[in-house]
PDB file of C-alpha atoms (C1' of nucleotides) in Angstrom:
ATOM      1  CA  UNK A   1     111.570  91.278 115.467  1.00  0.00           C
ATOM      2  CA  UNK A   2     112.474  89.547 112.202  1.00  0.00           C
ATOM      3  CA  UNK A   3     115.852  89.601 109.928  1.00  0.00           C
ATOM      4  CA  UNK A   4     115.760  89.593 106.380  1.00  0.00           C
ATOM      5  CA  UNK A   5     118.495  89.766 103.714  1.00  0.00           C
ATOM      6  CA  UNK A   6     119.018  93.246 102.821  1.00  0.00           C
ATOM      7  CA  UNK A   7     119.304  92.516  99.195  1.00  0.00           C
ATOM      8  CA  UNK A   8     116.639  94.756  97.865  1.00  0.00           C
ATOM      9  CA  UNK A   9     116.400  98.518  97.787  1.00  0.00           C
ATOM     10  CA  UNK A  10     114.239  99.847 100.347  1.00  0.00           C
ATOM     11  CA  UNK A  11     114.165 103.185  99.887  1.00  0.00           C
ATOM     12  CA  UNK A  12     112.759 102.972  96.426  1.00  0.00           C
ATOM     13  CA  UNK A  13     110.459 100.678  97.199  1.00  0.00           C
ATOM     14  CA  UNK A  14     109.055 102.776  99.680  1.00  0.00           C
ATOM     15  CA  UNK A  15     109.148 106.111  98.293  1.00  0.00           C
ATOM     16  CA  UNK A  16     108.883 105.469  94.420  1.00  0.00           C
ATOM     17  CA  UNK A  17     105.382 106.468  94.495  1.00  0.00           C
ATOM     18  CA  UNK A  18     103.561 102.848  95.215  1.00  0.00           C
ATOM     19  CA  UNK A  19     103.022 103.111  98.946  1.00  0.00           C
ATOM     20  CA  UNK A  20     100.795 106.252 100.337  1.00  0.00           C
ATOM     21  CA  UNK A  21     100.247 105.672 103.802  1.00  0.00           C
ATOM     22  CA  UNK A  22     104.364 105.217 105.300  1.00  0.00           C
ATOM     23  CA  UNK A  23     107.121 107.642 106.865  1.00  0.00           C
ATOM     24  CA  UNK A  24     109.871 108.408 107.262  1.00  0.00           C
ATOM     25  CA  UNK A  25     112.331 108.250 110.160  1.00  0.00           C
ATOM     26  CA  UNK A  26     116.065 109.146 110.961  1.00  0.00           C
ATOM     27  CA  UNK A  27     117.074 105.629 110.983  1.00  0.00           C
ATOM     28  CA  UNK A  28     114.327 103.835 108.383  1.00  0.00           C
ATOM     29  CA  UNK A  29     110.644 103.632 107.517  1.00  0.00           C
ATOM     30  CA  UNK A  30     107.076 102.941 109.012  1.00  0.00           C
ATOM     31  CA  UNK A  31     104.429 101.525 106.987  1.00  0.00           C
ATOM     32  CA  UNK A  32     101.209 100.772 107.618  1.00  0.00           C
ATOM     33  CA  UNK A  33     100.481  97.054 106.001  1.00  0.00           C
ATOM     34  CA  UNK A  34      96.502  95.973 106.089  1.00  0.00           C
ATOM     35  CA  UNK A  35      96.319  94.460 109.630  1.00  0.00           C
ATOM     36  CA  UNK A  36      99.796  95.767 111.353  1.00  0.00           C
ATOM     37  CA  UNK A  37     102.174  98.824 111.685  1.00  0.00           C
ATOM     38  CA  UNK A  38     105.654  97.601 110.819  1.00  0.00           C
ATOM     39  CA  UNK A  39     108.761  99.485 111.289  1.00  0.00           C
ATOM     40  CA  UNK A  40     111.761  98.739 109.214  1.00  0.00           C
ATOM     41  CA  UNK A  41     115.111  99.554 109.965  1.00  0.00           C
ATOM     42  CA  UNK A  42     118.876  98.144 107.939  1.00  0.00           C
ATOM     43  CA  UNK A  43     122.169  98.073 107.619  1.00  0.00           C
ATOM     44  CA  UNK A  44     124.503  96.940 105.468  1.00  0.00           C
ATOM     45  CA  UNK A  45     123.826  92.911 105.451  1.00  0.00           C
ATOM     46  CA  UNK A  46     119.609  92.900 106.720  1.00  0.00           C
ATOM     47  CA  UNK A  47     116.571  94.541 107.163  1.00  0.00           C
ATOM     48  CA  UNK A  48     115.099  94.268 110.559  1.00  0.00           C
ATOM     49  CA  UNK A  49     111.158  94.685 111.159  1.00  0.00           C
ATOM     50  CA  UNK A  50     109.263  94.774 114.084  1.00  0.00           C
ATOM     51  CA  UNK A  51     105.747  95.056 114.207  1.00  0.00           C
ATOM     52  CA  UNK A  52     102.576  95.331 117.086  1.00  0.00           C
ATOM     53  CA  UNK A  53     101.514  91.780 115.369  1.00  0.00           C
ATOM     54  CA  UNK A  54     104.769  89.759 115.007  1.00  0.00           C
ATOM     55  CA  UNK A  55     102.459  86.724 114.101  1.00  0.00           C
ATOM     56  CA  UNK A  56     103.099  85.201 110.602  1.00  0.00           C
ATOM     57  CA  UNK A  57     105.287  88.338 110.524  1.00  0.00           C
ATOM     58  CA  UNK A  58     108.151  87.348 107.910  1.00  0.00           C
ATOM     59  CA  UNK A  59     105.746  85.540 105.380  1.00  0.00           C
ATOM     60  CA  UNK A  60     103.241  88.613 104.883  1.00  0.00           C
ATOM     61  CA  UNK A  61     106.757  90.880 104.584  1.00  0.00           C
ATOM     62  CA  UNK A  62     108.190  88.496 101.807  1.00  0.00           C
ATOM     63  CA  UNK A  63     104.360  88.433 100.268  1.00  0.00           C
ATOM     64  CA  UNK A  64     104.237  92.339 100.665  1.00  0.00           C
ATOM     65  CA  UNK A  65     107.405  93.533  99.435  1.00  0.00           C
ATOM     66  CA  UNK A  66     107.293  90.597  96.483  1.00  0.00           C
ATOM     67  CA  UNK A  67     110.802  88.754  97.716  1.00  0.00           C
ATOM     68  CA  UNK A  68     110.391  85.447  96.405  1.00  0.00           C
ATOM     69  CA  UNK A  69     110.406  86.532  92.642  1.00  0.00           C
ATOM     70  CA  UNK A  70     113.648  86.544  90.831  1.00  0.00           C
ATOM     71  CA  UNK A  71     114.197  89.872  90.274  1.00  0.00           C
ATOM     72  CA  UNK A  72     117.738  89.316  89.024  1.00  0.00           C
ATOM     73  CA  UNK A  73     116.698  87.228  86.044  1.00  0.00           C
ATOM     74  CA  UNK A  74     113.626  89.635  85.424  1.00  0.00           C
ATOM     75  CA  UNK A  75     116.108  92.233  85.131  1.00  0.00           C
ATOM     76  CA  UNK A  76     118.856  90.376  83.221  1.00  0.00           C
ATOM     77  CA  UNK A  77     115.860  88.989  80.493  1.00  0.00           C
ATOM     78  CA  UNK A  78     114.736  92.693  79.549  1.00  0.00           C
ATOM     79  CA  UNK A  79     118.614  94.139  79.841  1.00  0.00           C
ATOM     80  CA  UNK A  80     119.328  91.238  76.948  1.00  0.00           C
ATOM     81  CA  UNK A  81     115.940  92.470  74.659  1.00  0.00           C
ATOM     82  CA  UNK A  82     116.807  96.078  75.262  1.00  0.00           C
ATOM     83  CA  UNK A  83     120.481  98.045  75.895  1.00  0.00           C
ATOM     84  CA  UNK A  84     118.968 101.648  76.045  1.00  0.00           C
ATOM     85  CA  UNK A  85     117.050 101.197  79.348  1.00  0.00           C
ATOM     86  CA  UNK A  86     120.199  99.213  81.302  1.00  0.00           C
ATOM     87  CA  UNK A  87     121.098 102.440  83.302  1.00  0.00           C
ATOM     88  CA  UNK A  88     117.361 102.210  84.471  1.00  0.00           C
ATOM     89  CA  UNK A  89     117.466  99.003  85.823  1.00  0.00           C
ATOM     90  CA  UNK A  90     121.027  99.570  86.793  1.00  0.00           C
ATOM     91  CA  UNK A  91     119.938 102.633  88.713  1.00  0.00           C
ATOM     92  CA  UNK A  92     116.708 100.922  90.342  1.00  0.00           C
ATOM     93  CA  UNK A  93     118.154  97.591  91.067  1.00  0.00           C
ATOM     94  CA  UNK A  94     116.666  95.801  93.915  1.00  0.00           C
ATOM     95  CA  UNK A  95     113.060  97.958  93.375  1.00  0.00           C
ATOM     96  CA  UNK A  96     110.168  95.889  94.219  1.00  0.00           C
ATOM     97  CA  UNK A  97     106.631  95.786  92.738  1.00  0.00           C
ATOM     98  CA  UNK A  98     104.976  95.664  96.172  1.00  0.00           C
ATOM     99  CA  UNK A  99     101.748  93.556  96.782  1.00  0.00           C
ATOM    100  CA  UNK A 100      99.097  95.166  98.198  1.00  0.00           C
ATOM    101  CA  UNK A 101      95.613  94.488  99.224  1.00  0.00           C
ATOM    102  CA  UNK A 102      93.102  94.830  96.438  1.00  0.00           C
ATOM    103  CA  UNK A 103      90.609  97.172  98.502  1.00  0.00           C
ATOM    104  CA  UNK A 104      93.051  99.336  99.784  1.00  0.00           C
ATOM    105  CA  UNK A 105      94.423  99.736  96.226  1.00  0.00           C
ATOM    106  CA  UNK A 106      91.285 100.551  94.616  1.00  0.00           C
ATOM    107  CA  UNK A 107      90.568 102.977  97.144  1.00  0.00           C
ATOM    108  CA  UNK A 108      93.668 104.765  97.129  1.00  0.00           C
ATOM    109  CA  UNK A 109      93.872 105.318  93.360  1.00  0.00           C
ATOM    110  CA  UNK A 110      90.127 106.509  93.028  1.00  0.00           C
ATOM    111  CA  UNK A 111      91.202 109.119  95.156  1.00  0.00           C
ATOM    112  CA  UNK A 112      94.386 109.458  93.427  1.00  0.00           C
ATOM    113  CA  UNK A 113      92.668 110.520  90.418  1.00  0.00           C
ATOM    114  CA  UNK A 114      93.329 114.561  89.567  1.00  0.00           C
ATOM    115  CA  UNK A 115      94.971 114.797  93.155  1.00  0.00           C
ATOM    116  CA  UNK A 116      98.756 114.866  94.682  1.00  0.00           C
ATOM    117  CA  UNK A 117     100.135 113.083  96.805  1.00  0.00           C
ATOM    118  CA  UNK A 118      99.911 115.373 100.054  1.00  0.00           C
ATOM    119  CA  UNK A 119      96.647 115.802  99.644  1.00  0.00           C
ATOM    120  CA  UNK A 120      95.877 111.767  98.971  1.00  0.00           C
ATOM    121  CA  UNK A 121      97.520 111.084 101.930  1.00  0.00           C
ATOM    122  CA  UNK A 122      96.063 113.299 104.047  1.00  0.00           C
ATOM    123  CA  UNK A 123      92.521 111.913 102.707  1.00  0.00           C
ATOM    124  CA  UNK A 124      94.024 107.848 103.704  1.00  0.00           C
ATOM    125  CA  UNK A 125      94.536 109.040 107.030  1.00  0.00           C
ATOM    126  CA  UNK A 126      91.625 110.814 107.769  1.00  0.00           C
ATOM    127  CA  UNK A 127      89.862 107.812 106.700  1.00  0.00           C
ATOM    128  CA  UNK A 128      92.010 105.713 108.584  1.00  0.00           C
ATOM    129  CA  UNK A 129      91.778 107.735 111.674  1.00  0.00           C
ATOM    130  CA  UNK A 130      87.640 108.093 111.402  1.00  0.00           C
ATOM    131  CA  UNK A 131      86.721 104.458 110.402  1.00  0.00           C
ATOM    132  CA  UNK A 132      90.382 102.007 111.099  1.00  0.00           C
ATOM    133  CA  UNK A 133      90.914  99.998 113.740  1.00  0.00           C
ATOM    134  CA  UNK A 134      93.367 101.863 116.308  1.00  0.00           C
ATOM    135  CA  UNK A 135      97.075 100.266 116.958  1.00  0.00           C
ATOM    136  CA  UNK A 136      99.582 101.236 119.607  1.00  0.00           C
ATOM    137  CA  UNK A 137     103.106 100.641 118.354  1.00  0.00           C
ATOM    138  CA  UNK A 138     105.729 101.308 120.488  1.00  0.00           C
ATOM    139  CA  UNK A 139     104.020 103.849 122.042  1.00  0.00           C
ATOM    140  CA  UNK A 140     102.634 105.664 119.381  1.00  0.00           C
ATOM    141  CA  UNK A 141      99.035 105.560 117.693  1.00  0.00           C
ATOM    142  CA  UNK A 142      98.351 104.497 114.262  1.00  0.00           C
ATOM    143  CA  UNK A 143      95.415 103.888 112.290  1.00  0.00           C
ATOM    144  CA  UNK A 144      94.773 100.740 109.999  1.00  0.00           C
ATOM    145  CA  UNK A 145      92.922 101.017 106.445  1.00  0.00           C
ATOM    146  CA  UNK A 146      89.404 100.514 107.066  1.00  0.00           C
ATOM    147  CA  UNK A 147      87.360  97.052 106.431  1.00  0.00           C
ATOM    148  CA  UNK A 148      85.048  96.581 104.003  1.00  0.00           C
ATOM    149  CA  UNK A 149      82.358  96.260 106.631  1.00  0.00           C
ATOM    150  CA  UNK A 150      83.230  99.657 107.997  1.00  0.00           C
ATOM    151  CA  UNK A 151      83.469 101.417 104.618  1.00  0.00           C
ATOM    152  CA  UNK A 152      79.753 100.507 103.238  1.00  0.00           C
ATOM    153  CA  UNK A 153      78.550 101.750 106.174  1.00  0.00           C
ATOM    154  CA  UNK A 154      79.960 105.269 105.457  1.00  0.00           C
ATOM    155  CA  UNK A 155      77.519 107.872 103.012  1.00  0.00           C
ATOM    156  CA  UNK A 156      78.779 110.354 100.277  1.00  0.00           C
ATOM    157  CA  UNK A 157      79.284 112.751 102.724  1.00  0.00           C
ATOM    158  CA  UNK A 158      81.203 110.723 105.087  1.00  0.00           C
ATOM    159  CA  UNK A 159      83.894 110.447 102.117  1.00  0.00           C
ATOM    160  CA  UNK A 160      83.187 114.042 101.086  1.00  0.00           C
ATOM    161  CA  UNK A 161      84.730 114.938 104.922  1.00  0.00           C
ATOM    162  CA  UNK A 162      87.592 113.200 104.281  1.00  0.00           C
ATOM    163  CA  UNK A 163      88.539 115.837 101.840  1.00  0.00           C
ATOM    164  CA  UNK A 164      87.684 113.235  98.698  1.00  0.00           C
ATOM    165  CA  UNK A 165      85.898 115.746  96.565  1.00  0.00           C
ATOM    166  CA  UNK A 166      83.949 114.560  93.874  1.00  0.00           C
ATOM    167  CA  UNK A 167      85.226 111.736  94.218  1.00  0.00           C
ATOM    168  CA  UNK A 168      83.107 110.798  96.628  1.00  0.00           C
ATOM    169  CA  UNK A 169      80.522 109.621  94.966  1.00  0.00           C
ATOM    170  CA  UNK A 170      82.764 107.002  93.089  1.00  0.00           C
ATOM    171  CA  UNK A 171      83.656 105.433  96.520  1.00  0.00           C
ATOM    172  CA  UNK A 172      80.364 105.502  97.738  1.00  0.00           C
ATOM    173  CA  UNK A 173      79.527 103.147  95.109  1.00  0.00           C
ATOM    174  CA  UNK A 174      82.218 101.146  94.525  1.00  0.00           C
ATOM    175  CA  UNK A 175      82.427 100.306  98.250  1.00  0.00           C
ATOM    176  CA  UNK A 176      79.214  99.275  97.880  1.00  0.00           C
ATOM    177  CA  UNK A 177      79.674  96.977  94.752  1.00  0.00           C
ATOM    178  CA  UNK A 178      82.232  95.621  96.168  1.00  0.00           C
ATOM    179  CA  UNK A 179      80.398  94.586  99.516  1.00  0.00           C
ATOM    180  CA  UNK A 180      77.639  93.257  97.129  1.00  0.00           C
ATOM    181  CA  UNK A 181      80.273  91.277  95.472  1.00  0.00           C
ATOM    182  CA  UNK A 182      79.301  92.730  92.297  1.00  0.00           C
ATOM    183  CA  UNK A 183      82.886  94.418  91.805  1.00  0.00           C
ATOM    184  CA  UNK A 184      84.012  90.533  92.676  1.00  0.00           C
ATOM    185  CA  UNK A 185      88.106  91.758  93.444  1.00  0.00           C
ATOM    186  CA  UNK A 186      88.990  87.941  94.029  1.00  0.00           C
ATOM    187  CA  UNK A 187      87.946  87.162  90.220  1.00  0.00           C
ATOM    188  CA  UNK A 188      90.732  89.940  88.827  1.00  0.00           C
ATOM    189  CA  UNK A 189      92.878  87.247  90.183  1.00  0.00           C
ATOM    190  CA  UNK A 190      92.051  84.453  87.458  1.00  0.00           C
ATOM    191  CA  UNK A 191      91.461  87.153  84.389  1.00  0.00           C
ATOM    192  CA  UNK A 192      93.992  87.997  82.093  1.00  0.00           C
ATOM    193  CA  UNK A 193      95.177  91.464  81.958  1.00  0.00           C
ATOM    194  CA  UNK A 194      93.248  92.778  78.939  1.00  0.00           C
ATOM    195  CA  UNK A 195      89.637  91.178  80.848  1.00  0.00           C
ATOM    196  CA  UNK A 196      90.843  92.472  83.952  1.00  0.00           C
ATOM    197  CA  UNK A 197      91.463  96.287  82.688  1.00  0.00           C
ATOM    198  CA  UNK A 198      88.033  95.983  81.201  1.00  0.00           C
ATOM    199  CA  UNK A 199      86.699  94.780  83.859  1.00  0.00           C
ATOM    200  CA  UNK A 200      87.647  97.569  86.140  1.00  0.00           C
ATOM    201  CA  UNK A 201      86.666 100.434  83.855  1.00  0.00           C
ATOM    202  CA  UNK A 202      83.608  99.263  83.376  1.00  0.00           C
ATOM    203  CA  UNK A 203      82.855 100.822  86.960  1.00  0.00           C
ATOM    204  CA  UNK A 204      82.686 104.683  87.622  1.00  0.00           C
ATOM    205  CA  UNK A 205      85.441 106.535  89.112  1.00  0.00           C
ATOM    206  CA  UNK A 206      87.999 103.529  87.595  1.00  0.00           C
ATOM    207  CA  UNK A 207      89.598 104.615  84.395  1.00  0.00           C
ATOM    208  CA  UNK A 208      92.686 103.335  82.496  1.00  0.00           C
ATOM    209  CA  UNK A 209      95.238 104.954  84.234  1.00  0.00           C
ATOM    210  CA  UNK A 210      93.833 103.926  88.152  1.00  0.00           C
ATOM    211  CA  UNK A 211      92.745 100.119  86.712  1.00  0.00           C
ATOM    212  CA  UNK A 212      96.346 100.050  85.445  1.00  0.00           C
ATOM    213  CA  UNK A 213      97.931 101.148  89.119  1.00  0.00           C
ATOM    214  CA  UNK A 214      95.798  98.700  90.373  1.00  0.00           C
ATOM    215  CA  UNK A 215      96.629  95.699  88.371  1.00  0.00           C
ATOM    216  CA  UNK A 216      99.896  96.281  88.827  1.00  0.00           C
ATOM    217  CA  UNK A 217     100.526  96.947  93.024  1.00  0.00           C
ATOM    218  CA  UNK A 218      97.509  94.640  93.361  1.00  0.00           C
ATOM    219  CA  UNK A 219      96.888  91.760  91.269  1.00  0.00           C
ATOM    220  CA  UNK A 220     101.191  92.160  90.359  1.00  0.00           C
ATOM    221  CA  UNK A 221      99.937  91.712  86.709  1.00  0.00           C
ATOM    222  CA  UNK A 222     103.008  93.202  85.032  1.00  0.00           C
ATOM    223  CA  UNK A 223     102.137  93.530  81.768  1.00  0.00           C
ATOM    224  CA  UNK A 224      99.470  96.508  82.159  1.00  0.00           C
ATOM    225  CA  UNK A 225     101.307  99.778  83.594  1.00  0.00           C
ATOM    226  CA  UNK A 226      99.969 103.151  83.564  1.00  0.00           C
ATOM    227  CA  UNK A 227     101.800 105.755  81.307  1.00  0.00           C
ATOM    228  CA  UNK A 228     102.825 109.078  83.289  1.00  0.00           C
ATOM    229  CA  UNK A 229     104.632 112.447  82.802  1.00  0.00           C
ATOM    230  CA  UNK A 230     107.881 110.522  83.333  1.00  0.00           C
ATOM    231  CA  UNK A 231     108.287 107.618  81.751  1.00  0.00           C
ATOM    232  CA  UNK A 232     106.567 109.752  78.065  1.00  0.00           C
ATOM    233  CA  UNK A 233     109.558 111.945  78.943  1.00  0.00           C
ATOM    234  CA  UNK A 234     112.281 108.577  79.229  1.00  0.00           C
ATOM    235  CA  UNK A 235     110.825 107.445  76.105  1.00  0.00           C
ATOM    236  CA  UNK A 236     110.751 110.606  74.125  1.00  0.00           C
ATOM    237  CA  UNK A 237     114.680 111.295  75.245  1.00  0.00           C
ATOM    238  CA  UNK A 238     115.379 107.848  74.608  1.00  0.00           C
ATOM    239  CA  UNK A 239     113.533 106.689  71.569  1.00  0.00           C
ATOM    240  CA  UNK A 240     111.759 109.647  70.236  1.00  0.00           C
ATOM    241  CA  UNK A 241     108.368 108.009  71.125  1.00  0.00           C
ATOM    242  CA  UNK A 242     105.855 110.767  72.167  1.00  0.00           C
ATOM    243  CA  UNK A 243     102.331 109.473  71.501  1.00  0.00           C
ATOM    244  CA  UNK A 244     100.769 107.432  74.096  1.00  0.00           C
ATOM    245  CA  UNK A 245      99.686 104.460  71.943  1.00  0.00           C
ATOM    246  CA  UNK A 246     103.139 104.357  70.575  1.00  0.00           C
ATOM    247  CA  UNK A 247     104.631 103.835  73.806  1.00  0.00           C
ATOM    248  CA  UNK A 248     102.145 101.768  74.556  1.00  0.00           C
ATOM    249  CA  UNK A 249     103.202  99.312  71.417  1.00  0.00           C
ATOM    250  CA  UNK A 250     106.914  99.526  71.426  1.00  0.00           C
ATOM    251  CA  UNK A 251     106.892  98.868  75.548  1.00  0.00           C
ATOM    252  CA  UNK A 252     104.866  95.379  74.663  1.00  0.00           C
ATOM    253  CA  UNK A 253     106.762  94.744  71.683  1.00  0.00           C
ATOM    254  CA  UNK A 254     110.143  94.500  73.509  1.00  0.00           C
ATOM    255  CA  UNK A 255     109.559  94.527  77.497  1.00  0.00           C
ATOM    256  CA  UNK A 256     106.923  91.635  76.827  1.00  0.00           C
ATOM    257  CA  UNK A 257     105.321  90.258  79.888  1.00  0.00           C
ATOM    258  CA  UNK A 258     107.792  92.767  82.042  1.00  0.00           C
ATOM    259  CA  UNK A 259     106.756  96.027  80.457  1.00  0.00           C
ATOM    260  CA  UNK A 260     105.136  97.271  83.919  1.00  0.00           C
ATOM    261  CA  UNK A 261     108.150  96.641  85.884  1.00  0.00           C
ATOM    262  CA  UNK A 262     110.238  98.176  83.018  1.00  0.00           C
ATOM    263  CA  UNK A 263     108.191 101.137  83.101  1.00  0.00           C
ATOM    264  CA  UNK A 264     108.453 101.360  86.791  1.00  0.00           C
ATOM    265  CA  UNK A 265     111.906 101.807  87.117  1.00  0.00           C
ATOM    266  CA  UNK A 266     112.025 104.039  83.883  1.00  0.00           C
ATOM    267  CA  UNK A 267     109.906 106.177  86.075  1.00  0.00           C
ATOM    268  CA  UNK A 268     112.062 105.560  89.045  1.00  0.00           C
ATOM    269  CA  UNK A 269     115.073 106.419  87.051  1.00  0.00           C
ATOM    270  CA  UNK A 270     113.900 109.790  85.489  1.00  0.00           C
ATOM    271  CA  UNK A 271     111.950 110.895  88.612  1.00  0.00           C
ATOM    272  CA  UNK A 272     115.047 110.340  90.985  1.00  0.00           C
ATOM    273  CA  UNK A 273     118.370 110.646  89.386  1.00  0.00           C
ATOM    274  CA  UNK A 274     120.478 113.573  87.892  1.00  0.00           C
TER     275      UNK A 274
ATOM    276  C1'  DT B   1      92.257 136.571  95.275  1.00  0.00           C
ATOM    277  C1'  DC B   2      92.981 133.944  91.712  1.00  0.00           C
ATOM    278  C1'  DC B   3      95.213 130.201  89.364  1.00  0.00           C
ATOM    279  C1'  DC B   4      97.067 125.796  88.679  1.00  0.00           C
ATOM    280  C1'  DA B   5      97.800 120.530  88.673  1.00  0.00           C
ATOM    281  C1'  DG B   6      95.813 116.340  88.459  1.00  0.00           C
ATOM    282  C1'  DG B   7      92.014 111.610  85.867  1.00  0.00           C
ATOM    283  C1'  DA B   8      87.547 110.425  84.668  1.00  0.00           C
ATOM    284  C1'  DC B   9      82.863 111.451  83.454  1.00  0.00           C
ATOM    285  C1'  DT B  10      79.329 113.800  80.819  1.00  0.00           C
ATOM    286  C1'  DA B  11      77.507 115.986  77.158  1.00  0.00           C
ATOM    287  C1'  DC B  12      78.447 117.721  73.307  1.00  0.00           C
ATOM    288  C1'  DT B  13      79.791 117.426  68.168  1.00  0.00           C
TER     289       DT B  13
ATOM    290  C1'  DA C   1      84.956 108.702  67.421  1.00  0.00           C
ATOM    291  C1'  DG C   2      86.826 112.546  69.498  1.00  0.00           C
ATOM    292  C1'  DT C   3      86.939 116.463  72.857  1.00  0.00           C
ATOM    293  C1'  DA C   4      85.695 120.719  75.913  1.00  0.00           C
ATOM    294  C1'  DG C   5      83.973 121.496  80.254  1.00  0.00           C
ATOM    295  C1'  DT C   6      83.461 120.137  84.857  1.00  0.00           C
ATOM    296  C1'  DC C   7      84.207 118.058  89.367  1.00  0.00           C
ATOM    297  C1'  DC C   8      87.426 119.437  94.382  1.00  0.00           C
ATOM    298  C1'  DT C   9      91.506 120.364  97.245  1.00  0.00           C
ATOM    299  C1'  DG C  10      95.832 122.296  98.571  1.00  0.00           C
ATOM    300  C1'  DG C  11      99.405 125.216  97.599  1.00  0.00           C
ATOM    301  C1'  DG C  12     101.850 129.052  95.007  1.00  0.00           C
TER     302       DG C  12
END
DNA sequence: TCCCAGGACTACT
DNA sequence: AGTAGTCCTGGG
């Protein structure tokens, strides 16, 4: 068991809509990380995890829930370029852009694509529980993401019976370029965000909006965010900005280098509060 | 039973 | 260059 500060929000984190595969309990959350089940519990002063793996335990949290950036002067830099979205970041304070594995994010936003979110969840777990490693955790069973290895073994219908749909063919594929290193994810790293978009799209079953997701919870390349029902309806209320490509130019214009943070708690803001 | 929401691709102009 | 139709699942 680790302590941590508790000087980040935690419930937003988890629940804002960047993290598929966790739940929810009476007293805090489980999430399932890459190679460990974690369970995280707080009060008023820390966070307390526990994990099966305790090994290297508090660096991969701090790496995973992004607590070494300086959120505060983030948030104070786009407050001073912009006064209309300061009840956003007032409301979202201490949200965190988490940091997730590359494969696992690719994965989960193909099948994200024309789907909601019971229904991508219940197609994570069933490919957790057919192809993941199995973990005990204080008593209970859980199922890690599957490896890379254990993925390109798996055909189109393998991901068709884990209720992918069509999109099965699109993971078939890009499991398979990525095994071949020809969808190279450790490149993305070095790219800028305009290469790295375009180098996304360019394979099938990736388009703007899942390359965006994936830049952003990934690679934590904040300047690419994808555009949803929520935050067009926080800038039409706000600014009168309907189009797409106008959002798209006003966001850069004054968020900058932040605009997919800002647009994440836009989206946090609208979705959650009254 | 049908209908709908939800991104990206394909095949058309 | 732009767009209608299509792919599938789960839930109303």
């Amino acid at each position: 068991m680790i302590k941590i500060q508790n000087n980040f929000d935690l419930k937003s984190t988890i629940t804002c809509g960047q993290i598929f595969r966790f739940e929810e309990l009476a007293d805090g959350y489980i999430v399932i990380l890459d190679d460990r089940v974690i369970k995280l519990t707080y009060d008023i002063n820390y966070i307390y995890i526990e994990s099966n793996k305790e090994d290297n335990l508090e660096k991969i949290i701090r790496d995973y829930f992004d607590l070494d950036r300086d959120y505060e002067k983030i948030i104070g830099d786009i407050s001073k370029l912009d006064k209309t979205i300061k009840p956003a970041l007032v409301y979202s304070k201490g949200l965190k852009m988490i940091h997730q594995s590359p494969l696992i994010t690719i994965i989960e936003y193909i099948i994200s694509q024309n789907n909601r979110v019971p229904s991508i969840k219940n197609s994570l777990n069933l490919l957790s529980e057919k192809y993941g490693e199995k973990v005990t955790f204080k008593d209970k069973e859980y199922y890690l993401f599957p490896s890379i290895d254990k993925l390109s073994k798996l055909s189109v219908s393998d991901f068709r019976e884990c209720k992918v749909g069509f999109r099965d063919k699109y993971l078939y594929e890009i499991v398979k370029s990525i095994k071949e290193n020809k969808l190279d994810i450790n490149s993305i790293y070095e790219m800028n965000s305009e290469d790295a978009l375009k180098y996304l799209i360019n394979f099938k079953g990736i388009g703007n909006k899942v390359a965006s997701c994936i830049l952003l919870f990934a690679y934590q390349k904040f300047d690419v965010y994808p555009i949803d029902t929520w935050v067009k309806k926080f800038m039409f209320d706000e600014y009168g900005i309907k189009e797409e490509t106008k959002i798209r130019e006003y966001t850069k214009k004054i968020y900058k280098e932040y605009s997919g943070l800002a647009i994440q708690y836009m989206f946090n803001y609208k979705r959650n509060s009254k």
